[in-house]
C-alpha positions as CSV (number, residue, x, y, z in Angstrom):
1,M,11.2,-40.1,-10.8
2,L,10.3,-36.9,-8.9
3,F,10.1,-34.0,-11.3
4,F,10.1,-29.9,-9.7
5,I,7.6,-28.2,-11.6
6,K,8.4,-24.0,-11.1
7,K,4.8,-21.5,-10.7
8,R,5.5,-19.0,-12.3
9,K,5.6,-16.1,-10.9
10,L,2.9,-13.4,-10.3
11,V,2.8,-9.6,-12.0
12,L,1.8,-7.1,-11.8
13,D,2.1,-4.0,-13.7
14,L,2.9,-0.4,-11.7
15,F,2.0,2.3,-14.0
16,T,2.4,5.7,-13.2
17,K,2.3,9.2,-15.4
18,R,5.4,11.3,-13.5
19,Q,9.0,10.9,-14.4
20,M,10.0,12.1,-11.3
21,V,8.5,9.2,-9.8
22,F,9.0,6.7,-11.9
23,D,13.4,7.6,-11.4
24,A,12.5,7.8,-7.3
25,A,9.4,6.5,-5.6
26,K,9.2,3.4,-7.2
27,P,6.9,0.2,-5.0
28,K,9.6,-2.2,-4.4
29,M,10.1,-5.9,-2.4
30,A,9.6,-5.2,1.0
31,A,13.3,-6.0,1.4
32,H,14.4,-2.5,0.0
33,F,13.0,-1.7,2.8
34,Y,14.3,-3.3,6.6
35,P,14.1,-0.3,8.8
36,D,18.1,2.0,9.9
37,W,17.0,0.3,13.4
38,W,16.8,-3.0,13.1
39,K,20.2,-2.8,10.9
40,E,22.5,-1.2,13.6
41,L,21.5,-3.2,16.7
42,K,24.1,-6.6,16.8
43,T,22.6,-10.1,16.8
44,E,23.3,-10.1,20.8
45,H,22.6,-8.6,24.3
46,Q,25.0,-9.3,27.2
47,F,22.0,-8.5,30.3
48,G,24.5,-8.5,33.6
49,N,25.4,-11.4,34.2
50,D,22.9,-14.2,32.0
51,I,25.2,-16.9,31.0
52,F,23.5,-16.5,27.2
53,P,23.1,-13.5,26.2
54,S,19.3,-12.7,24.4
55,A,18.8,-12.6,21.1
56,T,18.2,-9.1,18.9
57,M,15.2,-8.6,17.1
58,R,17.7,-9.1,14.6
59,R,16.9,-12.7,14.7
60,C,13.3,-12.1,15.1
61,M,11.9,-14.3,12.4
62,G,8.9,-13.0,12.3
63,F,10.7,-9.9,11.5
64,V,12.5,-10.2,8.9
65,D,10.2,-13.0,6.8
66,H,7.7,-10.3,7.7
67,Y,9.5,-8.5,5.3
68,K,10.5,-11.0,3.0
69,H,7.4,-10.6,1.2
70,G,4.5,-8.4,-0.6
71,F,6.6,-5.1,-1.1
72,I,6.2,-1.6,-0.2
73,I,4.1,2.1,-1.9
74,P,7.1,4.4,-0.3
75,M,6.3,8.3,0.4
76,W,6.7,9.6,-3.2
77,S,6.3,14.0,-1.5
78,D,6.9,15.0,1.7
79,F,3.5,15.3,3.2
80,R,1.4,17.5,5.9
81,V,-1.4,17.8,7.8
82,E,-1.9,19.7,9.9
83,L,-5.5,19.4,13.4
84,G,-7.2,21.3,15.1
85,P,-7.4,20.0,18.6
86,I,-9.7,16.9,19.7
87,G,-12.9,18.1,19.5
88,D,-11.7,20.6,16.8
89,P,-13.0,19.3,13.7
90,F,-10.2,21.3,11.5
91,F,-8.6,20.0,9.4
92,I,-5.7,21.1,6.4
93,A,-2.9,18.6,4.4
94,A,-0.9,19.5,1.9
95,F,2.3,17.5,-0.3
96,S,5.0,19.8,-1.7
97,D,4.8,18.7,-4.8
98,A,1.5,20.5,-5.3
99,T,0.6,18.2,-7.3
100,T,-1.1,14.9,-6.3
101,P,-4.7,15.2,-5.0
102,L,-5.8,14.5,-1.9
103,N,-9.3,13.9,0.0
104,A,-11.2,13.3,3.6
105,H,-14.7,11.0,3.9
106,P,-16.8,12.8,5.4
107,S,-17.2,10.9,8.8
108,V,-21.6,9.5,8.8
109,L,-19.6,7.4,6.0
110,R,-18.3,5.3,8.1
111,G,-20.8,5.6,11.8
112,K,-18.4,5.3,15.2
113,F,-16.2,3.7,14.4
114,M,-13.1,7.6,14.8
115,P,-14.9,10.0,15.3
116,D,-13.5,13.7,13.6
117,S,-13.9,14.4,17.9
118,H,-10.7,12.3,17.7
119,Y,-9.1,11.3,14.3
120,Q,-9.2,12.9,11.1
121,H,-10.1,10.7,8.0
122,V,-7.7,11.4,4.6
123,K,-7.1,9.4,1.3
124,L,-4.0,10.2,-0.4
125,H,-4.5,9.5,-4.5
126,T,-1.1,7.5,-4.6
127,P,0.4,8.6,-9.1
128,W,0.2,5.0,-9.4
129,V,-2.0,2.4,-10.3
130,A,-1.8,-1.6,-10.2
131,K,-2.6,-4.3,-13.3
132,C,-2.4,-7.9,-13.3
133,K,-3.9,-10.7,-15.3
134,E,-4.8,-12.6,-12.4
135,D,-7.3,-12.7,-10.0
136,V,-4.8,-12.5,-6.6
137,Y,-5.9,-10.7,-3.5
138,F,-3.7,-7.8,-2.2
139,K,-3.2,-7.2,1.5
140,W,-3.1,-3.8,2.5
141,E,-1.3,-2.5,6.3
142,Q,-0.3,-0.7,7.4
143,P,4.5,-1.0,7.9
144,T,5.0,0.0,11.1
145,W,8.3,-1.1,11.9
146,G,8.9,2.3,9.0
147,Y,7.1,4.6,10.5
148,R,9.5,7.4,12.5
149,N,6.0,8.4,14.5
150,P,3.6,5.1,14.5
151,N,1.9,6.8,17.1
152,C,0.1,9.3,14.9
153,S,-0.6,7.5,11.7
154,I,-2.3,4.6,11.2
155,V,-3.4,3.8,7.9
156,L,-6.6,1.8,7.1
157,P,-6.2,-1.6,6.4
158,G,-7.8,-3.4,3.4
159,T,-7.6,-7.0,1.3
160,I,-8.2,-5.8,-2.3
161,E,-7.4,-7.3,-6.1
162,Y,-6.1,-5.8,-9.2
163,K,-7.5,-7.4,-12.6
164,Y,-10.7,-5.4,-12.2
165,Q,-9.9,-2.9,-11.1
166,Y,-6.2,-0.3,-10.5
167,S,-6.7,2.3,-8.6
168,M,-3.5,1.9,-5.2
169,N,-5.2,5.4,-2.7
170,V,-4.1,5.2,1.0
171,N,-6.8,5.7,3.4
172,L,-5.9,7.3,6.8
173,M,-6.7,7.9,10.2
174,F,-4.8,11.3,11.9
175,A,-5.2,11.6,15.7
176,R,-5.9,14.2,16.8
177,Q,-4.4,15.4,20.6
178,H,-5.3,17.8,23.3
179,E,-3.4,20.4,21.1
180,K,-3.2,21.7,18.0
181,T,-0.8,19.7,15.7
182,M,1.2,18.7,12.9
183,I,2.2,15.7,11.6
184,E,5.2,14.9,8.0
185,I,5.3,12.1,6.2
186,P,8.3,12.7,5.1
187,F,10.3,11.6,1.3
188,Q,10.4,8.4,0.6
189,Q,9.8,6.7,3.9
190,P,7.7,3.4,3.5
191,L,3.9,4.4,3.6
192,V,2.0,0.9,2.8
193,H,2.5,-3.0,3.0
194,V,1.4,-4.7,0.1
195,T,1.4,-8.3,0.2
196,P,-0.4,-10.8,-2.5
197,L,-2.3,-13.3,-0.6
198,T,-0.2,-16.4,-3.1
199,E,2.7,-18.5,-2.1
200,R,4.5,-17.4,-5.9
201,E,6.6,-15.1,-6.2
202,L,5.6,-11.8,-6.8
203,E,7.0,-9.3,-10.0
204,L,7.0,-6.0,-10.2
205,K,6.5,-4.4,-13.1
206,Y,7.4,-0.6,-13.6
207,H,5.9,1.6,-17.2
208,L,6.2,4.9,-17.5
209,V,2.8,5.8,-19.6
210,N,1.0,9.0,-20.8
211,E,-1.7,11.2,-18.7
212,E,-3.8,9.3,-21.5
213,E,-2.9,6.0,-20.4
214,Y,-2.4,6.5,-17.8
215,N,-6.3,8.4,-16.4
216,T,-7.6,5.5,-18.8
217,L,-6.5,2.7,-15.7
218,L,-8.2,5.4,-13.7
219,Q,-12.2,5.6,-15.5
220,G,-12.5,3.0,-13.1
221,E,-12.1,4.6,-9.7
222,K,-15.5,5.2,-10.5
223,L,-16.8,1.8,-9.9
224,S,-15.2,2.4,-6.3
225,N,-18.9,2.5,-5.0
226,I,-19.5,-1.9,-4.4
227,N,-22.3,-2.2,-5.4
228,R,-21.5,-1.0,-9.1
229,Y,-18.0,-2.4,-9.1
230,R,-19.5,-5.3,-8.4
231,A,-21.7,-5.4,-11.4
232,Y,-19.0,-4.2,-13.1
233,R,-17.0,-7.4,-11.9
234,R,-19.4,-10.0,-13.3
235,V,-19.8,-8.6,-16.7
236,R,-16.4,-8.4,-17.0
237,E,-16.6,-12.5,-15.6
238,S,-19.1,-13.3,-18.0
239,E,-17.1,-12.2,-21.1
240,E,-14.1,-14.1,-19.8
241,R,-15.8,-17.0,-19.4
242,K,-17.5,-17.0,-23.3
243,C,-15.8,-19.5,-26.3
244,P,-13.5,-17.0,-28.5
245,F,-15.3,-18.4,-31.5
246,G,-18.6,-17.0,-29.8
247,F,-20.6,-20.1,-29.6
248,G,-23.2,-20.1,-26.7
249,K,-23.7,-16.3,-26.8
């Protein structure tokens, strides 16, 4: 007799303190974000006198399956950044909600990678924080298929966990042009695609919390420096390994 044991779901708890974000800009499973241009395609296209029609991207399994995994964080407000031309480090950026904080890292922190003469870094502090009871890593990447102008901005990829840290900030690079440029990321545009590195099914749970609870979760943001983060994680892991009855202390 064969027994099939269903794998338990991986639960990721998402927290925000902003009612409008909770109502209208929840991160959702990626399948909710198939782009409109893809939905409008027919499954096949006939070229001239070809005997067989050609499949369109509606039948591309690499595309279809990509949206079956992970979740997408949509933009929660209109965002604009104005850039000086190539060689001019000027930039100014703002959200229409006049609430979301952002900042930029000086280029010296990344060496020769994407210099300020040609690119501008901006970190967006999302209104969400995440928490997972399990030590599972999540891969961050750009949802390029859902971008209106994919050549203008780049979401910097990374891999992160939510057991020992909870922030969900997004790092972007904007490309300078030969003249002054204004770039806009509109409300609800897919911003980042986050995929857990596990075969288990993911379940998202949403929580609207007060400012005190939200700020408590963000206290660990100062541990973003890798050495501090590792030190903090070692302490947490050591505490978790201790016997609950106090033996071995």
